[in-house]
PDB file of C-alpha atoms and ligand atoms in Angstrom:
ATOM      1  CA  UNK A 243       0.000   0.000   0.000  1.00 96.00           C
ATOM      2  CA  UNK A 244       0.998   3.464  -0.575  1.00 98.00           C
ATOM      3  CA  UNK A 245       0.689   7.166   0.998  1.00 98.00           C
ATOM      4  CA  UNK A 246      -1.687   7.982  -1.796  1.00 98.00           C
ATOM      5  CA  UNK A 247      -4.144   4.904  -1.268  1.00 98.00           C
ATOM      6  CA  UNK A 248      -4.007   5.763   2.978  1.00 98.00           C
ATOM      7  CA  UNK A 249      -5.014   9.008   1.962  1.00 98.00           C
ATOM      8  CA  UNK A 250      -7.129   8.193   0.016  1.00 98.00           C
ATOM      9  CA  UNK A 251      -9.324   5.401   1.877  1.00 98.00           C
ATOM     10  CA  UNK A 252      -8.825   7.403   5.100  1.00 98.00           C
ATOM     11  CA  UNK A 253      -9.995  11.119   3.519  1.00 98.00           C
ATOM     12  CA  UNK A 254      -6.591  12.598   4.962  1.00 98.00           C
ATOM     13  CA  UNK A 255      -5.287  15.930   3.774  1.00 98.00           C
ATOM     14  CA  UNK A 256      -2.060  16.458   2.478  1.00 98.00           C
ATOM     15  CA  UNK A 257      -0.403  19.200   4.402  1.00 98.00           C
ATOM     16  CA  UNK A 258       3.008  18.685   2.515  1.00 98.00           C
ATOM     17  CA  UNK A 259       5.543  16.633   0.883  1.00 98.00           C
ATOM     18  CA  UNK A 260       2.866  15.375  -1.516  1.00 98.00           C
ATOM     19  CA  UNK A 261       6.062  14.040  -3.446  1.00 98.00           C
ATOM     20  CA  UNK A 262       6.576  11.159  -1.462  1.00 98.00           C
ATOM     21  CA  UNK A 263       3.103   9.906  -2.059  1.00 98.00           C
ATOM     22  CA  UNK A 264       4.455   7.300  -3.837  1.00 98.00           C
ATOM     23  CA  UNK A 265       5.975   6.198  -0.639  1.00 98.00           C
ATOM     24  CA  UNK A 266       5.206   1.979   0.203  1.00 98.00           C
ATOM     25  CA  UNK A 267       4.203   1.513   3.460  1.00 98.00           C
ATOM     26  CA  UNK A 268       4.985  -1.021   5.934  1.00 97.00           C
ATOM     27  CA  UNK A 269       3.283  -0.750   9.168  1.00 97.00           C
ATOM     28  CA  UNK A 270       2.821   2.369  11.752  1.00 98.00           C
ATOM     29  CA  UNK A 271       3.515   3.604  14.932  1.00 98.00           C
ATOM     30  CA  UNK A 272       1.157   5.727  17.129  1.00 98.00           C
ATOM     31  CA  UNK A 273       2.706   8.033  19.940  1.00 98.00           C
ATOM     32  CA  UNK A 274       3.831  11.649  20.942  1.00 98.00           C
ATOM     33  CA  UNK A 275       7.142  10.554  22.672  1.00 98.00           C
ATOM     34  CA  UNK A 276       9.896  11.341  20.505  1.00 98.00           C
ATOM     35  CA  UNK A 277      12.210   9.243  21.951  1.00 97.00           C
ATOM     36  CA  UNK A 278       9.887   6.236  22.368  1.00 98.00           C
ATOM     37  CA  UNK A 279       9.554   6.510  18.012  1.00 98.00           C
ATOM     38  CA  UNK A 280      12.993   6.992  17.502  1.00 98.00           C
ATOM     39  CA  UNK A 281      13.585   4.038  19.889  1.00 97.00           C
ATOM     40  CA  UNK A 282      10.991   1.855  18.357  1.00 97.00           C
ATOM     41  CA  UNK A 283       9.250   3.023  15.061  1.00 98.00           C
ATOM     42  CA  UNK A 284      10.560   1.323  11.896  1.00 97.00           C
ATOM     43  CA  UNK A 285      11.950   2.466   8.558  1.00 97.00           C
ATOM     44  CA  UNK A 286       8.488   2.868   6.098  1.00 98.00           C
ATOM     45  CA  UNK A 287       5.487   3.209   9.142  1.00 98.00           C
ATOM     46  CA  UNK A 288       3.302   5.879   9.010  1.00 98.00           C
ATOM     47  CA  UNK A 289       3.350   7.954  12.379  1.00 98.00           C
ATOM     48  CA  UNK A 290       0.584   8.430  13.879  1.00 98.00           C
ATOM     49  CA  UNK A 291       0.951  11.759  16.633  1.00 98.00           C
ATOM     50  CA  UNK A 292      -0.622  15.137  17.382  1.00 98.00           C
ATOM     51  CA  UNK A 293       3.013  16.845  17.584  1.00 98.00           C
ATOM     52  CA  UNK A 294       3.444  19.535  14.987  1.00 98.00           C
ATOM     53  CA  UNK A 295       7.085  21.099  15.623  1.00 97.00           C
ATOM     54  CA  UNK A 296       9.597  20.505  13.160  1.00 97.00           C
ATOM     55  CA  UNK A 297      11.299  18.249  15.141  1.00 97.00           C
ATOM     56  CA  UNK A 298       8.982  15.236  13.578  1.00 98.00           C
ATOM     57  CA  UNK A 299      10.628  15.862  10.155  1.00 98.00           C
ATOM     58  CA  UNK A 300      14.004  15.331  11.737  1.00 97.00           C
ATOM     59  CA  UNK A 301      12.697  11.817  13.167  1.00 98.00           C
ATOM     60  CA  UNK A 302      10.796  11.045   9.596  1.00 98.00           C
ATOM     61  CA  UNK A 303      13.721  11.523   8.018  1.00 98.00           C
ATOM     62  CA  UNK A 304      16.120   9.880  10.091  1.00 97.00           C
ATOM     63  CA  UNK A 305      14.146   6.827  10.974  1.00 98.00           C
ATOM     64  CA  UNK A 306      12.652   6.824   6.841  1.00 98.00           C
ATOM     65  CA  UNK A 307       9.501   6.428   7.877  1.00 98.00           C
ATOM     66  CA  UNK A 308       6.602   6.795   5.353  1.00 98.00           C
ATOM     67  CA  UNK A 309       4.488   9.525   6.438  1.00 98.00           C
ATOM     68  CA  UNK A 310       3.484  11.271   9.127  1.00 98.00           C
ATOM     69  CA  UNK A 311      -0.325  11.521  10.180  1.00 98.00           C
ATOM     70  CA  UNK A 312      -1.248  14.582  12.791  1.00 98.00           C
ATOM     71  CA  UNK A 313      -4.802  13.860  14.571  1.00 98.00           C
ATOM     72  CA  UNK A 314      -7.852  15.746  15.606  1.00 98.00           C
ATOM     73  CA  UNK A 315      -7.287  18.054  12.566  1.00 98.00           C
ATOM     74  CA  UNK A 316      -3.594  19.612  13.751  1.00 98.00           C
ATOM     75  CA  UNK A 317      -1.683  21.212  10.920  1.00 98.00           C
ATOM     76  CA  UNK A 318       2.322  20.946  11.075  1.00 98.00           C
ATOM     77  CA  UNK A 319       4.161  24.514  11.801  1.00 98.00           C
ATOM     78  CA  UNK A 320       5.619  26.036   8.830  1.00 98.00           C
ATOM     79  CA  UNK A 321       9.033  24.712   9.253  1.00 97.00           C
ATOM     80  CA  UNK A 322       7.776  21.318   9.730  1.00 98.00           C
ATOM     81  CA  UNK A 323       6.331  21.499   6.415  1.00 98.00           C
ATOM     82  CA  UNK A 324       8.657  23.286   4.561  1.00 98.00           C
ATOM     83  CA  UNK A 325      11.392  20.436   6.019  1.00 97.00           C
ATOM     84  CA  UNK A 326       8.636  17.365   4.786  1.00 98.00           C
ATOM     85  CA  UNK A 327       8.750  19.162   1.387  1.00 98.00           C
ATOM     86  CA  UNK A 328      12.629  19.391   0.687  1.00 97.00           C
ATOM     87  CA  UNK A 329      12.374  15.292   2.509  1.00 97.00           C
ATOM     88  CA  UNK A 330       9.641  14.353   0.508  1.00 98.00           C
ATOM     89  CA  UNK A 331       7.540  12.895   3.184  1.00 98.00           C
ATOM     90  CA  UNK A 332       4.309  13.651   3.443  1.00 98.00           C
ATOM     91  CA  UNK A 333       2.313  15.130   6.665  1.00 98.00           C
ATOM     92  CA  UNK A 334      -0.883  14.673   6.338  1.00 98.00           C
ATOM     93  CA  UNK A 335      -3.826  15.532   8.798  1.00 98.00           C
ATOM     94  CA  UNK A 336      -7.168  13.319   9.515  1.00 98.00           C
ATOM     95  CA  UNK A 337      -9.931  14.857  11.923  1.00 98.00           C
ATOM     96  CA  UNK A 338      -9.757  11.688  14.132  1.00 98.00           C
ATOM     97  CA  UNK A 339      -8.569  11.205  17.764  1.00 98.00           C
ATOM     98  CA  UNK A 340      -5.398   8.718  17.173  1.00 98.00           C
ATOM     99  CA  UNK A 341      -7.615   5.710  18.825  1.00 98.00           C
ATOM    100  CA  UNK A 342      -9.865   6.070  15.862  1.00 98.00           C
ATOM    101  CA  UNK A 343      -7.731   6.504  12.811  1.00 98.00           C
ATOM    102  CA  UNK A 344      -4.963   3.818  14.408  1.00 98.00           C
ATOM    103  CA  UNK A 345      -7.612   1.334  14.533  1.00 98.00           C
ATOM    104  CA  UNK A 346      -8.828   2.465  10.695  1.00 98.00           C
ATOM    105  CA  UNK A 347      -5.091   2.289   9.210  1.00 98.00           C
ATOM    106  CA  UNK A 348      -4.454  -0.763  11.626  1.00 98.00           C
ATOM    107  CA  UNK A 349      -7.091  -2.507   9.439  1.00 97.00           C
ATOM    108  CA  UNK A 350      -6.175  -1.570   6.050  1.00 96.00           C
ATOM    109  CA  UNK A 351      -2.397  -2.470   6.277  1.00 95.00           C
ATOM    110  CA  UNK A 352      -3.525  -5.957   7.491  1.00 90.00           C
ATOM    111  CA  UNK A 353      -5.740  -6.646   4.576  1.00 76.00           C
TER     112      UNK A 353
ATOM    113  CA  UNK B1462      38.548   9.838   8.868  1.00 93.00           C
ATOM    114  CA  UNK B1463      37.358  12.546  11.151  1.00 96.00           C
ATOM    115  CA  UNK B1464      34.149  15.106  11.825  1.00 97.00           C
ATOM    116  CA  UNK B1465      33.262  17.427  13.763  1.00 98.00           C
ATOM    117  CA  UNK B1466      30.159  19.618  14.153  1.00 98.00           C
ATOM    118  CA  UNK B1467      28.955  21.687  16.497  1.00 98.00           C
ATOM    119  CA  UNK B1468      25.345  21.720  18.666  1.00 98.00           C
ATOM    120  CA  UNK B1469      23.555  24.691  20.307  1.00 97.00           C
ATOM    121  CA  UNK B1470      22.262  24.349  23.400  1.00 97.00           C
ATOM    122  CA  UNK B1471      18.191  25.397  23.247  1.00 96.00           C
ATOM    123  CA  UNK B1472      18.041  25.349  20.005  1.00 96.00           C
ATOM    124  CA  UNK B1473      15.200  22.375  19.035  1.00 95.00           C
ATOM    125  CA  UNK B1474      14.876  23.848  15.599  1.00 93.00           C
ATOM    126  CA  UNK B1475      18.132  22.430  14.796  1.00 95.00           C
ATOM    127  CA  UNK B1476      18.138  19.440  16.930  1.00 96.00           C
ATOM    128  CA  UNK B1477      19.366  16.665  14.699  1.00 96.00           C
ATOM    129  CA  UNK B1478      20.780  18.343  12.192  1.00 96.00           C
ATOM    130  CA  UNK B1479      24.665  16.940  13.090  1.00 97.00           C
ATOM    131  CA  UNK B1480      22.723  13.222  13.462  1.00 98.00           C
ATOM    132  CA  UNK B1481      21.356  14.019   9.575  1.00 97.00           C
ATOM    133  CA  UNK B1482      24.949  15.301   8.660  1.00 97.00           C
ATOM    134  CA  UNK B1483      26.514  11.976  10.174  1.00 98.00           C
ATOM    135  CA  UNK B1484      23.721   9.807   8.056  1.00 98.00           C
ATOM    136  CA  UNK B1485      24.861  11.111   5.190  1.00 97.00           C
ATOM    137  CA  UNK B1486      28.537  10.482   4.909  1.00 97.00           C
ATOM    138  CA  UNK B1487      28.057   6.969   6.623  1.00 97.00           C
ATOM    139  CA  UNK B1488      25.703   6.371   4.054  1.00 97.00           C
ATOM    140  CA  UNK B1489      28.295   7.705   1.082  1.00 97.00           C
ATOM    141  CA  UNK B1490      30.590   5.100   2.596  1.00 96.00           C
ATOM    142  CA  UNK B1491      28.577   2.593   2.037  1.00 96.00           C
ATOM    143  CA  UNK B1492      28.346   1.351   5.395  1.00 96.00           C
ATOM    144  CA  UNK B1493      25.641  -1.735   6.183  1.00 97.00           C
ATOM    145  CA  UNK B1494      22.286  -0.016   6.711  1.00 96.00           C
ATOM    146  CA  UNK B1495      21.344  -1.755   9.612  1.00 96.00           C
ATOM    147  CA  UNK B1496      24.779   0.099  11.412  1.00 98.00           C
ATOM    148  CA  UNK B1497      23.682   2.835   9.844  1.00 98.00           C
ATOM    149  CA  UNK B1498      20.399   3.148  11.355  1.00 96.00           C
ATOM    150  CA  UNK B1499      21.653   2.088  14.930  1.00 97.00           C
ATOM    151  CA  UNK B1500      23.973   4.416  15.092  1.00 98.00           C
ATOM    152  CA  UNK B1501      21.690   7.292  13.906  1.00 97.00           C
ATOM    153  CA  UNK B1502      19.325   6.134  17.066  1.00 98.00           C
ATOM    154  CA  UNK B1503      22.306   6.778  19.247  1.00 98.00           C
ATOM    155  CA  UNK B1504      23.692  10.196  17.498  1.00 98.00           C
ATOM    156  CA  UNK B1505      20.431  12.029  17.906  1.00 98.00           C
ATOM    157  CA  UNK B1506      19.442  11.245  21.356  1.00 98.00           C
ATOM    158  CA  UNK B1507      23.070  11.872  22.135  1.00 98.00           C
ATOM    159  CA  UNK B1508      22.394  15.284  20.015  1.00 98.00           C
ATOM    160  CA  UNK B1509      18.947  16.119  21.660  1.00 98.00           C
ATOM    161  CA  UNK B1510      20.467  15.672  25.294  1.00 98.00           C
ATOM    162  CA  UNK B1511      22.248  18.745  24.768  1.00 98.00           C
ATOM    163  CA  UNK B1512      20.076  20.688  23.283  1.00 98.00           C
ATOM    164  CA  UNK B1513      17.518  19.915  25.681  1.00 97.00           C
ATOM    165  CA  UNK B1514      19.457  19.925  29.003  1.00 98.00           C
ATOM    166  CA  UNK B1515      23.022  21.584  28.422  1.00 98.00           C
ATOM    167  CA  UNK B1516      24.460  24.641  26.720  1.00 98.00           C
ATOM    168  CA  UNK B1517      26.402  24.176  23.637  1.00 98.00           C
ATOM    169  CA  UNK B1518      28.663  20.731  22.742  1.00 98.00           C
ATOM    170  CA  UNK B1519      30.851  19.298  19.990  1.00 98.00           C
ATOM    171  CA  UNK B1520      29.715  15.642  18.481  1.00 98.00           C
ATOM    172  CA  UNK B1521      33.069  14.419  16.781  1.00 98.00           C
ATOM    173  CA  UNK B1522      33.036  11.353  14.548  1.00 98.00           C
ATOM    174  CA  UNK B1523      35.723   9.102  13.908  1.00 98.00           C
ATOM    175  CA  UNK B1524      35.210   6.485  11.134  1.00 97.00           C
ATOM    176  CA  UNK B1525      37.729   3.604  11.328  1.00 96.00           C
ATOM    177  CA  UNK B1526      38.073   0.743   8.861  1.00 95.00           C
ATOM    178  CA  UNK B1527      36.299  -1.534  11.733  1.00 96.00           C
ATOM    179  CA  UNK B1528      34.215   0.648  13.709  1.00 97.00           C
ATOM    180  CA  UNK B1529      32.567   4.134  14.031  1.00 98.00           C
ATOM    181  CA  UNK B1530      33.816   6.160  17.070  1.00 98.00           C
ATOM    182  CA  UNK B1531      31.574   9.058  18.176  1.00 98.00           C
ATOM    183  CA  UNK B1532      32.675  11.370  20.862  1.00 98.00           C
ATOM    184  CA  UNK B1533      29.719  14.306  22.082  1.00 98.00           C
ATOM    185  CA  UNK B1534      31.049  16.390  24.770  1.00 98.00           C
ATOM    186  CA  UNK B1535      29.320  19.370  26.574  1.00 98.00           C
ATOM    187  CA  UNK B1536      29.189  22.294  28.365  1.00 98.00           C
ATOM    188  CA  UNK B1537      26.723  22.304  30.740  1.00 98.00           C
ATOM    189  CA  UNK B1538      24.906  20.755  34.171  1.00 98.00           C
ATOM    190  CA  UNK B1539      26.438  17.745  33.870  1.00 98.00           C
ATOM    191  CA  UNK B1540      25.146  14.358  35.201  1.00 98.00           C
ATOM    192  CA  UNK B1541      25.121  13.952  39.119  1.00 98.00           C
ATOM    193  CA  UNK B1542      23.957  10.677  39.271  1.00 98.00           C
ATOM    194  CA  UNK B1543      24.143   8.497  35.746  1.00 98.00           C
ATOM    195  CA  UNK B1544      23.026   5.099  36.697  1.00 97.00           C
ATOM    196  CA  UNK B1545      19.644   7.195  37.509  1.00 98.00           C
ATOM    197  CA  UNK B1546      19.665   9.137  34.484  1.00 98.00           C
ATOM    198  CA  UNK B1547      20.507   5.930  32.323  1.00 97.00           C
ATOM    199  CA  UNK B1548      17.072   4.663  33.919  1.00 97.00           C
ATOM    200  CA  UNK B1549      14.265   4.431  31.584  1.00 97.00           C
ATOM    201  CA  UNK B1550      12.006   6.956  32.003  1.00 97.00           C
ATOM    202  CA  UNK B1551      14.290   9.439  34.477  1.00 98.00           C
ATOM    203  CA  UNK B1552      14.253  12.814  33.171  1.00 98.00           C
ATOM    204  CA  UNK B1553      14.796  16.316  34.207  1.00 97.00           C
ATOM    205  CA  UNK B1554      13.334  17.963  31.325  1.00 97.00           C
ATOM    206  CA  UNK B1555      11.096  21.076  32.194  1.00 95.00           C
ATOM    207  CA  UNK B1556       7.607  21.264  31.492  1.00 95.00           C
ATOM    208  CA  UNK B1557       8.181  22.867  27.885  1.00 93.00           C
ATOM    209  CA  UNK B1558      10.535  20.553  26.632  1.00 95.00           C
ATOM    210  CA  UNK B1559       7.976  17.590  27.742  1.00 96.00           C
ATOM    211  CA  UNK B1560       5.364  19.295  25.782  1.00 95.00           C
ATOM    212  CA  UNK B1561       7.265  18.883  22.442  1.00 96.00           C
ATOM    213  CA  UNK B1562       6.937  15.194  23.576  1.00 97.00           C
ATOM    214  CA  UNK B1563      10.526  14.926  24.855  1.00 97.00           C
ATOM    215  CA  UNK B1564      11.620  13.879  28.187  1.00 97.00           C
ATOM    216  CA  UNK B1565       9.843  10.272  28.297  1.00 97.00           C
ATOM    217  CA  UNK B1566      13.584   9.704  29.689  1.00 98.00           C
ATOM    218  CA  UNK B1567      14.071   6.830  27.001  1.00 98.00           C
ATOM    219  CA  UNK B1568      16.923   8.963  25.429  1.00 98.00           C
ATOM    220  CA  UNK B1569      20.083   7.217  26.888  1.00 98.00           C
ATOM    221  CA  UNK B1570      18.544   3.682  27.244  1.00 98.00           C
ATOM    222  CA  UNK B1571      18.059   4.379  23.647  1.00 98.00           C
ATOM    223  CA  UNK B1572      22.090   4.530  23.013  1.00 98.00           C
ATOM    224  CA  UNK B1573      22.609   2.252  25.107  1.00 98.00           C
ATOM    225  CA  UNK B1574      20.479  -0.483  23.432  1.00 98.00           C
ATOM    226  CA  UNK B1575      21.623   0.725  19.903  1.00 98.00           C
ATOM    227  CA  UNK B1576      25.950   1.100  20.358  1.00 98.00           C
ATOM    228  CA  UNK B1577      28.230  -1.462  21.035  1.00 98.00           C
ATOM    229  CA  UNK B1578      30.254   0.304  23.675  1.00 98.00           C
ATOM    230  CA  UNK B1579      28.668   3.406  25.140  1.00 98.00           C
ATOM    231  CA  UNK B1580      30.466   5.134  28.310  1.00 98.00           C
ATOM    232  CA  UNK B1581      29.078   8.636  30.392  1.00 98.00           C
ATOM    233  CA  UNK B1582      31.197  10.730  32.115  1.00 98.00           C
ATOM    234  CA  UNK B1583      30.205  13.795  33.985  1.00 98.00           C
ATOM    235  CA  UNK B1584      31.317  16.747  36.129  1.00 98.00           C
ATOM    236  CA  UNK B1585      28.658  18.352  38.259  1.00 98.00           C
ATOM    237  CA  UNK B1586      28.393  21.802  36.970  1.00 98.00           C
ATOM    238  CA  UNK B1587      30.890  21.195  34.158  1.00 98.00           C
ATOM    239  CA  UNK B1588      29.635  19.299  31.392  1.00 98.00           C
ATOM    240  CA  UNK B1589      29.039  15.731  30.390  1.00 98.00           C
ATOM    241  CA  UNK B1590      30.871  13.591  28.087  1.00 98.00           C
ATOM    242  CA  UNK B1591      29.687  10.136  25.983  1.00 98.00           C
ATOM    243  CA  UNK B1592      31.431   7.766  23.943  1.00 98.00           C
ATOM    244  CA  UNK B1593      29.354   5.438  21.413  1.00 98.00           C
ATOM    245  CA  UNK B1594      31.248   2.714  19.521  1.00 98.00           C
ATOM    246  CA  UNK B1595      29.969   0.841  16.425  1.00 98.00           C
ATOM    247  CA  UNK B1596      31.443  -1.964  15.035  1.00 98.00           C
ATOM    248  CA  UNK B1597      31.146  -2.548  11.385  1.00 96.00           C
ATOM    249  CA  UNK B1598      31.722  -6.001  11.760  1.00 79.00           C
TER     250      UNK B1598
HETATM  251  N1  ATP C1883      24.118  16.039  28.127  1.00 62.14           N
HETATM  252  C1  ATP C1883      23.455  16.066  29.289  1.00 62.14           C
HETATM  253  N2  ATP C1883      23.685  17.061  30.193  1.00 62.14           N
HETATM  254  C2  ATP C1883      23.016  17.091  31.370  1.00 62.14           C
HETATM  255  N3  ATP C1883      22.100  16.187  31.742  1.00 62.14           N
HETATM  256  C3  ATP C1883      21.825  15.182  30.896  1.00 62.14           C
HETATM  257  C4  ATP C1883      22.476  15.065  29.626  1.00 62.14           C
HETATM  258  N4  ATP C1883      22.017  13.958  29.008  1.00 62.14           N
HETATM  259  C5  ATP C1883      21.128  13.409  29.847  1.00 62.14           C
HETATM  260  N5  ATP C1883      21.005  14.134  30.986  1.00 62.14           N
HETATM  261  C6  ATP C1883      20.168  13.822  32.161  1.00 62.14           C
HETATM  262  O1  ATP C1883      19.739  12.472  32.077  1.00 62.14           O
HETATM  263  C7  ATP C1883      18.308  12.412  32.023  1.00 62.14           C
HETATM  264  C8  ATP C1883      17.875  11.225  31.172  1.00 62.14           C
HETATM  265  O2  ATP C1883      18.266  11.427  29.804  1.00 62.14           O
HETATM  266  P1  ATP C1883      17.431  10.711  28.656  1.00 62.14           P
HETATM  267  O3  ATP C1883      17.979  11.123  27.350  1.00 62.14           O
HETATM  268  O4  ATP C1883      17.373   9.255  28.939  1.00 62.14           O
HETATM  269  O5  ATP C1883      15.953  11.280  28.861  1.00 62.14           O
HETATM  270  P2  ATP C1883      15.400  12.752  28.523  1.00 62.14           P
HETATM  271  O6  ATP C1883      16.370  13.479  27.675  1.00 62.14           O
HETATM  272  O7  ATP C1883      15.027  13.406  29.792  1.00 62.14           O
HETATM  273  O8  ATP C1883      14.077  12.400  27.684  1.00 62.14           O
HETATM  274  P3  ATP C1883      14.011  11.783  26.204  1.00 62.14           P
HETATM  275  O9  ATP C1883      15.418  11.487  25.779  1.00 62.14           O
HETATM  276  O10 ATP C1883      13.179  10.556  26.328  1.00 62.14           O
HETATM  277  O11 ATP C1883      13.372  12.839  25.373  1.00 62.14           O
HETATM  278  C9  ATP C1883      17.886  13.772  31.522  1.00 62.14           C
HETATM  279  O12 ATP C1883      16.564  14.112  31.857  1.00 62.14           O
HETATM  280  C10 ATP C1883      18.916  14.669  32.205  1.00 62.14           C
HETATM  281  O13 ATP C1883      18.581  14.862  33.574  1.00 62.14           O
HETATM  282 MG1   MG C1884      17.123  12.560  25.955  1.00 62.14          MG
END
C-alpha cells in the first residue's frame, strides 16, 4: 500500500511533501514521545501523533519512515512542512482522535 | 577519517541536524544499513540531550576501517547521578521541553540499546561527556 491509497481510503489531507506519495508503506507507529519513536518506530510506518514542531521531520527523516499523520485536525508549523517538502515525506492531517484513525489504518495495512 | 560539528544548546529547531549530517557520509561510505540506522538512534538522542538539558557541545566522529567512534562532549549541568539518568524513564526535562513530547527519559537507554560500547562521564556543573562505539563487523 501506498501514501496515496491511505489518503485516500482514510480522507486525509495532504499538508506537505505530496512528493513522497508514492511512498510503500509497511506498518505504523502511534505516539507523541519522541524518543519512544525513535527508539521503536521502523523504517516505512506511518506515524501516527498530534506533535506539529519541526522536530517530527528530523525523526521522519532519520528513521525513513513513510508519512506522518497529525490527529484531531492539527496542521504541522511552517518549518515542519517546509522540512517534509525538501524530505519528501508527506504530513498529512485526519480529523480523528489517534484511537480512531490507528484502529482504521491498523485494518487496512492488514488486509 | 574525522568530523566534527557543532550543537547549540536550546536550540530544538536544529536538533538533529549533526545526526542528519553523520547519516549522510556513513551512508556515502557505504556502510551496512542496519549500522547505519543504529547508530543514527544513538547520534540524535546523544544530540537532543544537549540541546535539551546543556548549553552548547561538539559531536566528533571518527570512522575507522572496523568501527565508528563518536565522541559528544558538553558544556553544561552535567550528570550527578548516571546510573539514575541511564534509567528508563528518568528525566529532568522542564515542562516545555515535555510538551514537544521529549523527556519520556528513554533517550540514553536508547544509546545504550543501539551502540556497542557506550560510556558517560560527567562533572557536576561542568559538562558531560559520551562515547558510542559501532562496530562494522
Ligand atoms: N548532556 C546532558 N547534560 C546534562 N544532563 C543530561 C544530559 N544527558 C542526559 N542528561 C540527564 O539524564 C536524564 C535522562 O536522559 P534521557 O535522554 O534518557 O531522557 P530525557 O532526555 O530526559 O528524555 P528523552 O530522551 O526521552 O526525550 C535527563 O533528563 C537529564 O537529567
Ligand atoms: Mg534525551
Amino acid at each position: 500500500m501506498k501514501v496515496q491509497d491511505i489518503v485516500d481510503k482514510l480522507g486525509l489531507k495532504v499538508c506537505s511533501g505530496s512528493a513522497g506519495l508514492n511512498r510503500e508503506i509497511e506498518g505504523g507507529y502511534t505516539s507523541d514521545l519522541l524518543s519512544d519513536v525513535m527508539g521503536n518506530a521502523d523504517e516505512n510506518q506511518v506515524w501516527i501523533t498530534l506533535q506539529t514542531h519541526k522536530n517530527i521531520m528530523a525523526i521522519a527523516s532519520l528513521k525513513e519512515l513513510a508519512a506522518i499523520i497529525l490527529v484531531k485536525g492539527y496542521e504541522p508549523e511552517a518549518d515542519a512542512a517546509e522540512q517534509s517538502n525538501v524530505e519528501g515525506i508527506p504530513i498529512l492531517s485526519s480529523e480523528e482522535e489517534a484511537f480512531e484513525l490507528t484502529g482504521k489504518l491498523f485494518d487496512l495495512l492488514k488486509k | 577519517m574525522e568530523f566534527a560539528f557543532f550543537i547549540e544548546g536550546g536550540n530544538f529547531s536544529k536538533a538533529g541536524s549533526a545526526s542528519s549530517e553523520v547519516k549522510k557520509i556513513l551512508k556515502q561510505l557505504n556502510v551496512d544499513s542496519k549500522i547505519i540506522k543504529r547508530t543514527v538512534v544513538s547520534l540524535y538522542e546523544a544530540e537532543v540531550n544537549v540541546v535539551a538539558h546543556a548549553f552548547e557541545g561538539d559531536m566528533i566522529v571518527e570512522i575507522f576501517p572496523d568501527k565508528i567512534a563518536v565522541r559528544i562532549e558538553d558544556k553544561g549541568p552535567g550528570i550527578p547521578d548516571i546510573e539514575k539518568a541511564m534509567e528508563k524513564g528518568f528525566s529532568t526535562a522542564t515542562p516545555k521541553v515535555r510538551e514537544m513530547g521529549f523527556g519520556a527519559g528513554m533517550g540514553l537507554p536508547n544509546i545504550k540499546k543501539n551502540s556497542d560500547e557506550m560510556n558517560i562521564s560527567s562533572k557536576v556543573n561542568v559538562g558531560t561527556k559520551l562515547e558510542i562505539v559501532n562496530y562494522l563487523k
